[in-house]
Tab-separated table of C-alpha atoms and ligand atoms in Angstrom:
chain	number	residue	atom	x	y	z
A	1	UNK	CA	88.134	129.630	51.372
A	2	UNK	CA	86.931	129.552	55.128
A	3	UNK	CA	86.369	132.919	56.963
A	4	UNK	CA	88.820	133.977	59.411
A	5	UNK	CA	86.513	133.435	62.327
A	6	UNK	CA	86.422	129.687	61.288
A	7	UNK	CA	90.006	129.390	60.554
A	8	UNK	CA	90.935	130.758	64.003
A	9	UNK	CA	88.607	127.886	65.481
A	10	UNK	CA	90.692	125.047	63.600
A	11	UNK	CA	94.204	126.789	63.891
A	12	UNK	CA	97.081	124.910	65.552
A	13	UNK	CA	96.365	121.220	64.987
A	14	UNK	CA	99.077	119.993	62.979
A	15	UNK	CA	97.519	116.587	62.429
A	16	UNK	CA	100.689	115.349	61.175
A	17	UNK	CA	102.655	112.693	62.835
A	18	UNK	CA	106.134	114.446	62.310
A	19	UNK	CA	108.977	114.107	64.867
A	20	UNK	CA	107.555	117.339	66.423
A	21	UNK	CA	104.218	115.314	67.244
A	22	UNK	CA	105.944	112.453	68.651
A	23	UNK	CA	108.051	114.592	71.107
A	24	UNK	CA	108.593	112.407	74.306
A	25	UNK	CA	109.277	114.245	77.277
A	26	UNK	CA	110.470	112.570	80.161
A	27	UNK	CA	107.713	113.939	82.315
A	28	UNK	CA	104.051	113.735	80.861
A	29	UNK	CA	102.456	116.818	79.399
A	30	UNK	CA	100.067	118.727	81.446
A	31	UNK	CA	96.271	118.636	79.680
A	32	UNK	CA	94.270	121.492	79.894
A	33	UNK	CA	90.806	120.446	78.810
A	34	UNK	CA	87.127	120.210	79.421
A	35	UNK	CA	86.079	118.955	75.975
A	36	UNK	CA	87.912	115.853	74.844
A	37	UNK	CA	87.764	114.975	71.051
A	38	UNK	CA	86.443	111.824	69.834
A	39	UNK	CA	87.747	110.238	66.456
A	40	UNK	CA	84.627	109.410	65.072
A	41	UNK	CA	80.773	108.868	65.561
A	42	UNK	CA	81.469	105.062	66.584
A	43	UNK	CA	83.501	106.329	69.354
A	44	UNK	CA	80.699	108.858	70.368
A	45	UNK	CA	78.198	106.364	70.371
A	46	UNK	CA	80.464	103.870	72.552
A	47	UNK	CA	81.057	106.493	74.958
A	48	UNK	CA	77.039	107.293	75.149
A	49	UNK	CA	76.690	103.255	75.906
A	50	UNK	CA	79.355	103.439	78.448
A	51	UNK	CA	81.495	101.276	76.265
A	52	UNK	CA	84.353	103.515	75.472
A	53	UNK	CA	87.610	102.970	77.604
A	54	UNK	CA	89.218	106.314	76.621
A	55	UNK	CA	88.899	109.912	78.237
A	56	UNK	CA	85.226	111.080	77.191
A	57	UNK	CA	85.375	114.532	79.142
A	58	UNK	CA	87.475	116.634	81.331
A	59	UNK	CA	86.016	115.323	84.519
A	60	UNK	CA	87.583	111.885	83.641
A	61	UNK	CA	90.954	113.557	84.193
A	62	UNK	CA	93.904	113.147	81.750
A	63	UNK	CA	96.847	110.971	80.949
A	64	UNK	CA	98.801	113.033	83.584
A	65	UNK	CA	96.216	112.231	86.391
A	66	UNK	CA	96.526	108.559	85.090
A	67	UNK	CA	100.149	108.653	85.256
A	68	UNK	CA	99.985	109.742	88.866
A	69	UNK	CA	97.375	107.461	89.914
A	70	UNK	CA	99.208	104.281	88.448
A	71	UNK	CA	102.167	105.365	90.302
A	72	UNK	CA	100.242	105.351	93.743
A	73	UNK	CA	98.740	102.033	92.811
A	74	UNK	CA	102.212	100.489	92.409
A	75	UNK	CA	103.534	102.228	95.466
A	76	UNK	CA	100.843	101.231	97.779
A	77	UNK	CA	100.585	97.862	96.459
A	78	UNK	CA	96.581	98.329	95.724
A	79	UNK	CA	94.067	97.698	92.670
A	80	UNK	CA	93.047	100.953	91.670
A	81	UNK	CA	93.872	104.583	92.877
A	82	UNK	CA	92.244	108.076	92.335
A	83	UNK	CA	93.441	111.619	92.766
A	84	UNK	CA	91.067	114.331	94.452
A	85	UNK	CA	91.464	118.171	94.996
A	86	UNK	CA	92.663	117.732	98.380
A	87	UNK	CA	93.630	115.030	101.176
A	88	UNK	CA	90.312	116.240	102.992
A	89	UNK	CA	87.905	115.572	99.919
A	90	UNK	CA	89.864	112.235	99.360
A	91	UNK	CA	88.762	111.240	103.039
A	92	UNK	CA	85.201	112.610	102.997
A	93	UNK	CA	84.264	111.393	99.333
A	94	UNK	CA	85.527	107.876	100.578
A	95	UNK	CA	83.530	108.101	103.573
A	96	UNK	CA	80.323	109.007	101.478
A	97	UNK	CA	80.990	106.302	98.863
A	98	UNK	CA	81.170	103.439	101.626
A	99	UNK	CA	78.634	104.455	103.898
A	100	UNK	CA	75.001	104.367	103.910
A	101	UNK	CA	72.162	105.970	106.059
A	102	UNK	CA	71.916	103.419	109.185
A	103	UNK	CA	75.385	102.589	109.104
A	104	UNK	CA	77.757	103.447	111.948
A	105	UNK	CA	81.338	104.749	111.317
A	106	UNK	CA	84.188	104.482	113.853
A	107	UNK	CA	86.654	107.066	113.535
A	108	UNK	CA	90.234	107.298	115.293
A	109	UNK	CA	90.051	109.833	118.029
A	110	UNK	CA	93.387	111.423	116.786
A	111	UNK	CA	91.969	112.040	112.980
A	112	UNK	CA	92.526	115.183	111.234
A	113	UNK	CA	90.200	117.627	112.822
A	114	UNK	CA	88.143	118.826	109.685
A	115	UNK	CA	87.157	115.143	109.235
A	116	UNK	CA	85.219	115.536	112.735
A	117	UNK	CA	83.550	118.389	111.584
A	118	UNK	CA	82.367	116.858	108.146
A	119	UNK	CA	81.066	113.650	110.300
A	120	UNK	CA	79.137	115.843	112.514
A	121	UNK	CA	77.848	118.430	110.103
A	122	UNK	CA	77.208	116.148	107.176
A	123	UNK	CA	77.349	112.346	107.961
A	124	UNK	CA	75.123	112.715	110.962
A	125	UNK	CA	72.811	114.768	108.954
A	126	UNK	CA	72.155	111.694	106.448
A	127	UNK	CA	71.891	109.338	109.161
A	128	UNK	CA	75.395	107.795	109.570
A	129	UNK	CA	75.977	107.223	113.336
A	130	UNK	CA	79.617	108.186	114.181
A	131	UNK	CA	81.705	107.326	117.202
A	132	UNK	CA	85.422	107.658	118.216
A	133	UNK	CA	88.038	105.064	119.533
A	134	UNK	CA	91.185	105.625	121.425
A	135	UNK	CA	94.164	106.371	118.893
A	136	UNK	CA	96.380	103.862	120.424
A	137	UNK	CA	93.661	101.050	119.779
A	138	UNK	CA	94.477	97.325	118.981
A	139	UNK	CA	92.367	94.144	119.325
A	140	UNK	CA	90.013	96.390	121.891
A	141	UNK	CA	88.643	97.744	118.886
A	142	UNK	CA	85.844	94.940	119.481
A	143	UNK	CA	84.637	97.131	122.262
A	144	UNK	CA	83.578	99.978	120.057
A	145	UNK	CA	81.912	97.857	117.284
A	146	UNK	CA	78.231	97.718	116.966
A	147	UNK	CA	75.983	95.702	114.718
A	148	UNK	CA	75.813	98.632	112.415
A	149	UNK	CA	79.600	99.185	112.162
A	150	UNK	CA	80.358	99.223	108.503
A	151	UNK	CA	83.698	101.155	108.383
A	152	UNK	CA	86.733	102.049	110.576
A	153	UNK	CA	88.921	105.133	109.842
A	154	UNK	CA	92.409	104.803	111.169
A	155	UNK	CA	95.153	107.666	111.078
A	156	UNK	CA	98.075	106.313	112.345
A	157	UNK	CA	100.033	108.071	113.736
A	158	UNK	CA	97.586	110.829	114.245
A	159	UNK	CA	99.227	114.188	113.208
A	160	UNK	CA	99.098	115.889	116.334
A	161	UNK	CA	99.650	113.548	119.119
A	162	UNK	CA	101.244	110.768	117.061
A	163	UNK	CA	99.598	107.609	118.606
A	164	UNK	CA	99.836	104.593	116.703
A	165	UNK	CA	97.283	102.068	116.085
A	166	UNK	CA	97.881	98.083	116.061
A	167	UNK	CA	96.566	98.045	112.391
A	168	UNK	CA	96.927	94.087	112.089
A	169	UNK	CA	95.131	93.516	115.241
A	170	UNK	CA	92.388	96.090	114.094
A	171	UNK	CA	92.077	94.517	110.834
A	172	UNK	CA	91.693	91.093	112.118
A	173	UNK	CA	88.691	92.031	114.061
A	174	UNK	CA	87.158	94.013	111.431
A	175	UNK	CA	87.351	91.318	109.063
A	176	UNK	CA	85.611	88.955	111.614
A	177	UNK	CA	82.528	91.361	111.536
A	178	UNK	CA	82.763	92.068	107.695
A	179	UNK	CA	83.874	95.703	108.492
A	180	UNK	CA	86.184	97.693	105.826
A	181	UNK	CA	89.063	99.452	107.041
A	182	UNK	CA	90.439	102.754	105.829
A	183	UNK	CA	93.505	104.435	106.645
A	184	UNK	CA	94.931	107.956	106.420
A	185	UNK	CA	98.684	107.030	105.651
A	186	UNK	CA	99.878	110.501	105.089
A	187	UNK	CA	102.520	110.632	107.960
A	188	UNK	CA	104.137	107.447	106.765
A	189	UNK	CA	103.797	107.816	102.918
A	190	UNK	CA	103.916	104.603	100.819
A	191	UNK	CA	107.214	104.194	101.600
A	192	UNK	CA	107.276	103.791	105.365
A	193	UNK	CA	103.824	101.823	105.833
A	194	UNK	CA	102.448	99.326	103.684
A	195	UNK	CA	98.419	99.211	104.506
A	196	UNK	CA	97.786	96.755	101.925
A	197	UNK	CA	100.376	94.190	103.375
A	198	UNK	CA	98.440	94.506	106.730
A	199	UNK	CA	94.889	93.705	105.170
A	200	UNK	CA	93.477	97.485	105.203
A	201	UNK	CA	90.854	98.037	102.567
A	202	UNK	CA	91.480	101.571	101.410
A	203	UNK	CA	94.434	103.870	101.781
A	204	UNK	CA	94.214	107.552	101.760
A	205	UNK	CA	96.956	110.100	101.263
A	206	UNK	CA	97.142	114.050	101.697
A	207	UNK	CA	99.595	114.168	98.671
A	208	UNK	CA	99.920	118.049	99.720
A	209	UNK	CA	102.205	116.749	102.470
A	210	UNK	CA	105.600	114.558	101.528
A	211	UNK	CA	104.756	113.360	98.138
A	212	UNK	CA	104.262	116.599	96.476
A	213	UNK	CA	106.825	118.143	99.001
A	214	UNK	CA	107.111	121.645	98.129
A	215	UNK	CA	104.174	123.377	99.791
A	216	UNK	CA	102.552	124.379	96.551
A	217	UNK	CA	100.205	121.731	95.602
A	218	UNK	CA	96.715	120.895	97.331
A	219	UNK	CA	95.837	117.113	96.127
A	220	UNK	CA	94.892	114.019	97.655
A	221	UNK	CA	94.570	110.283	96.624
A	222	UNK	CA	92.470	107.176	97.563
A	223	UNK	CA	93.951	103.583	96.818
A	224	UNK	CA	91.525	100.514	96.875
A	225	UNK	CA	91.670	97.099	96.650
A	226	UNK	CA	90.113	95.006	93.847
A	227	UNK	CA	87.122	93.992	96.608
A	228	UNK	CA	86.466	97.632	96.734
A	229	UNK	CA	86.864	98.685	93.306
A	230	UNK	CA	83.441	98.772	91.968
A	231	UNK	CA	81.945	100.631	94.903
A	232	UNK	CA	84.803	103.158	94.921
A	233	UNK	CA	84.737	103.513	90.730
A	234	UNK	CA	80.790	104.037	91.213
A	235	UNK	CA	81.607	106.870	93.715
A	236	UNK	CA	84.136	108.592	91.378
A	237	UNK	CA	81.830	108.538	88.427
A	238	UNK	CA	78.970	109.767	90.625
A	239	UNK	CA	80.908	112.552	91.930
A	240	UNK	CA	82.787	113.045	88.699
A	241	UNK	CA	85.575	113.538	90.745
A	242	UNK	CA	88.938	114.905	89.106
A	243	UNK	CA	91.963	116.688	90.248
A	244	UNK	CA	93.680	119.621	89.081
A	245	UNK	CA	96.087	118.445	86.365
A	246	UNK	CA	98.895	120.757	87.210
A	247	UNK	CA	98.865	119.495	90.697
A	248	UNK	CA	98.799	115.693	89.419
A	249	UNK	CA	101.811	116.660	87.428
A	250	UNK	CA	103.744	117.937	90.289
A	251	UNK	CA	102.843	115.135	92.845
A	252	UNK	CA	104.107	112.623	90.366
A	253	UNK	CA	107.338	114.762	90.182
A	254	UNK	CA	107.452	114.951	93.772
A	255	UNK	CA	107.221	111.052	93.953
A	256	UNK	CA	110.431	110.870	92.182
A	257	UNK	CA	112.645	112.486	94.852
A	258	UNK	CA	110.325	111.301	97.818
A	259	UNK	CA	112.797	108.721	99.415
A	260	UNK	CA	115.855	111.122	99.542
A	261	UNK	CA	113.778	114.045	100.878
A	262	UNK	CA	112.063	111.588	103.514
A	263	UNK	CA	115.542	110.296	104.589
A	264	UNK	CA	116.565	113.842	105.370
A	265	UNK	CA	113.341	114.671	107.089
A	266	UNK	CA	113.507	111.535	109.303
A	267	UNK	CA	116.978	111.800	110.431
A	268	UNK	CA	116.813	115.582	111.194
A	269	UNK	CA	113.328	115.400	112.986
A	270	UNK	CA	114.578	112.198	115.230
A	271	UNK	CA	118.046	114.043	116.027
A	272	UNK	CA	115.902	117.112	117.164
A	273	UNK	CA	113.309	114.937	118.910
A	274	UNK	CA	116.096	113.262	120.790
A	275	UNK	CA	117.782	116.657	121.738
A	276	UNK	CA	114.185	118.047	122.764
A	277	UNK	CA	114.067	115.258	125.214
A	278	UNK	CA	116.947	116.629	127.081
A	279	UNK	CA	115.439	120.062	127.541
A	280	UNK	CA	114.263	121.317	130.869
A	281	UNK	CA	111.272	122.873	129.547
A	282	UNK	CA	110.008	120.005	127.744
A	283	UNK	CA	107.714	116.996	129.495
A	284	UNK	CA	107.417	114.779	126.615
A	285	UNK	CA	108.152	114.486	123.036
A	286	UNK	CA	105.683	112.769	120.693
A	287	UNK	CA	107.616	110.919	118.111
A	288	UNK	CA	106.829	107.016	117.402
A	289	UNK	CA	110.617	106.392	116.631
A	290	UNK	CA	111.749	107.355	120.209
A	291	UNK	CA	111.747	104.418	122.301
A	292	UNK	CA	109.904	106.355	124.941
A	293	UNK	CA	107.118	106.525	122.806
A	294	UNK	CA	104.284	104.329	124.248
A	295	UNK	CA	103.582	102.390	120.835
A	296	UNK	CA	107.214	102.351	119.779
A	297	UNK	CA	107.349	98.636	119.567
A	298	UNK	CA	104.269	98.598	117.301
A	299	UNK	CA	106.099	101.255	115.134
A	300	UNK	CA	109.130	99.266	115.017
A	301	UNK	CA	107.464	96.099	113.972
A	302	UNK	CA	105.131	97.734	111.208
A	303	UNK	CA	106.961	100.847	109.652
A	304	UNK	CA	109.810	101.050	107.592
A	305	UNK	CA	110.741	104.706	108.694
A	306	UNK	CA	109.402	107.806	110.336
A	307	UNK	CA	109.010	111.138	108.694
A	308	UNK	CA	109.733	114.409	110.084
A	309	UNK	CA	106.684	115.810	111.883
A	310	UNK	CA	106.385	115.599	115.548
A	311	UNK	CA	104.957	117.328	118.891
A	312	UNK	CA	106.235	118.038	122.288
A	313	UNK	CA	104.573	119.018	125.405
A	314	UNK	CA	105.682	121.878	127.483
A	315	UNK	CA	105.901	121.491	131.264
A	316	UNK	CA	102.602	122.602	133.004
A	317	UNK	CA	104.028	125.791	134.304
A	318	UNK	CA	104.357	127.395	131.023
A	319	UNK	CA	101.211	129.408	129.895
A	320	UNK	CA	100.143	130.811	126.737
A	321	UNK	CA	102.232	134.110	126.901
A	322	UNK	CA	105.353	131.596	127.209
A	323	UNK	CA	104.329	129.513	124.332
A	324	UNK	CA	103.785	132.779	121.996
A	325	UNK	CA	107.350	133.979	123.107
A	326	UNK	CA	108.752	130.332	121.958
A	327	UNK	CA	106.767	130.524	118.900
A	328	UNK	CA	107.656	134.187	117.854
A	329	UNK	CA	111.388	133.529	118.904
A	330	UNK	CA	111.863	130.815	116.366
A	331	UNK	CA	113.710	132.335	113.343
A	332	UNK	CA	113.872	129.417	110.699
A	333	UNK	CA	110.533	127.714	111.443
A	334	UNK	CA	107.523	129.428	109.489
A	335	UNK	CA	104.369	129.617	111.659
A	336	UNK	CA	101.861	127.831	109.366
A	337	UNK	CA	99.683	124.826	109.008
A	338	UNK	CA	100.372	121.874	106.800
A	339	UNK	CA	103.522	119.764	106.839
A	340	UNK	CA	105.951	117.586	104.397
A	341	UNK	CA	107.511	120.769	102.636
A	342	UNK	CA	111.071	121.559	102.474
A	343	UNK	CA	110.818	124.676	105.051
A	344	UNK	CA	110.431	123.878	108.683
A	345	UNK	CA	107.311	124.914	110.166
A	346	UNK	CA	105.961	125.264	113.585
A	347	UNK	CA	102.161	125.281	115.180
A	348	UNK	CA	101.490	125.361	118.884
A	349	UNK	CA	98.243	125.503	120.893
A	350	UNK	CA	96.328	124.131	123.862
A	351	UNK	CA	95.526	120.575	122.890
A	352	UNK	CA	91.515	120.267	122.594
A	353	UNK	CA	90.537	118.252	119.963
A	354	UNK	CA	89.644	115.252	122.021
A	355	UNK	CA	88.727	115.086	125.706
A	356	UNK	CA	89.435	111.444	125.695
A	357	UNK	CA	93.215	112.307	124.663
A	358	UNK	CA	95.823	112.238	127.795
A	359	UNK	CA	96.794	115.439	125.940
A	360	UNK	CA	93.600	117.191	126.493
A	361	UNK	CA	94.403	120.876	127.632
A	362	UNK	CA	97.954	120.578	127.553
A	363	UNK	CA	100.370	123.370	125.654
A	364	UNK	CA	101.790	121.442	122.766
A	365	UNK	CA	104.187	122.508	120.107
A	366	UNK	CA	104.164	120.775	116.528
A	367	UNK	CA	107.551	120.839	114.470
A	368	UNK	CA	107.409	120.063	110.796
A	369	UNK	CA	111.328	119.493	110.505
A	370	UNK	CA	112.391	120.648	106.801
A	371	UNK	CA	115.296	120.126	104.788
A	372	UNK	CA	117.572	122.800	106.491
A	373	UNK	CA	120.750	121.710	108.135
A	374	UNK	CA	119.731	120.064	111.426
A	375	UNK	CA	122.396	122.344	113.478
A	376	UNK	CA	120.888	125.308	112.455
A	377	UNK	CA	117.464	124.115	113.327
A	378	UNK	CA	118.579	122.811	116.902
A	379	UNK	CA	120.285	126.245	117.496
A	380	UNK	CA	117.057	128.081	116.686
A	381	UNK	CA	114.925	125.969	118.834
A	382	UNK	CA	117.687	126.409	121.818
A	383	UNK	CA	117.473	130.083	121.380
A	384	UNK	CA	113.641	130.179	121.146
A	385	UNK	CA	113.417	128.029	124.387
A	386	UNK	CA	115.511	130.322	126.324
A	387	UNK	CA	112.543	132.753	125.681
A	388	UNK	CA	110.154	130.761	127.821
D	1	PLP	C1	96.707	113.730	108.702
D	1	PLP	C2	96.129	114.685	107.539
D	1	PLP	N1	95.189	113.983	106.469
D	1	PLP	C3	94.609	114.909	105.707
D	1	PLP	C4	94.946	116.090	105.753
D	1	PLP	C5	94.207	116.903	104.888
D	1	PLP	O1	94.941	117.231	103.673
D	1	PLP	P1	94.541	118.504	102.544
D	1	PLP	O2	95.427	119.459	103.255
D	1	PLP	O3	95.569	117.854	101.303
D	1	PLP	O4	93.245	118.498	102.388
D	1	PLP	C6	95.874	116.718	106.414
D	1	PLP	C7	96.158	118.230	106.454
D	1	PLP	O5	96.652	118.767	107.125
D	1	PLP	C8	96.579	115.983	107.447
D	1	PLP	O6	97.152	116.495	108.204
């Protein structure tokens, strides 16, 4: 008879193959694990020799994470995907994996702000040179390349000023120089832009946004081509990178409804953007699907749709107090960061991310258009604009 304390340790494992054990839920279960058990010594030994193809430890992730990663690989049309704890970590880890001391990194001027901070505070400290190129770049990327350039990081469109890059033109030049290209594809999602069809090597998502879709998940993903696999896989192993398993579950679930949610975000945002263009206080609406957008033709050529976040620039006579009245006057828009969720959100400020942007120093308002009825949203913006 074993002691209760031993019994309690071994309780709960049925070990049988009854119907209960073979319960197949339509969605994968969530595993909570640090330790993963091997069947026998042979498996343990194989794991020690790097010859075991199963999960060896919690940092390998779990079947839930693999299911999400497989879905991302299929949707993106890449070779291999890995989930990361956030979109930012997906970007910064990728940069660490593909750059070395002495390399030069080119970053899109409209890049998600914290990436700049990472480049300045960490990459440069480790001897990587970083410079920025205009967010509407095309074949003129050539002008920014140096003999040390190893990677070009694109973000198309940028998530504040919404410039579009001519990705095929950039990729063509990059390939001539043997330079890798990576893109932050969050705005378009795998449904509206297909980086690998344009020859991009690495596609990155903040899954936090549209893919999860409910503002309750932080997650990132990176998908790479076969040619980049070994280097990327080495990075993942070195960092023992893994993602929260519940987030992977929710992201996989989010993927199932992505298309219908995006259709609604797209049509409401476009309707609101077109209407804002007619408003007296608005100087310019920055939305790639508007014919007035400077890179609209490229968006039309390369994208399969538009998501639901865009900005507008106020006429110069409006000051900070006016912007505050507008933001505080909105009833249906939450004031908060991030986007891609069901609820409409607003952020605003004097644009200062890049002094080579033509919007530098201008008061801008960014709307994440959620899933509310668009007529209600329009009415809300109208009454808030009246407070200007
Ligand atoms: C374009 C873009 N990329 C990446 C990120 C970072 O994603 P996360 O919030 O998942 O770290 C954000 C966040 O706002 C973003 O807007």
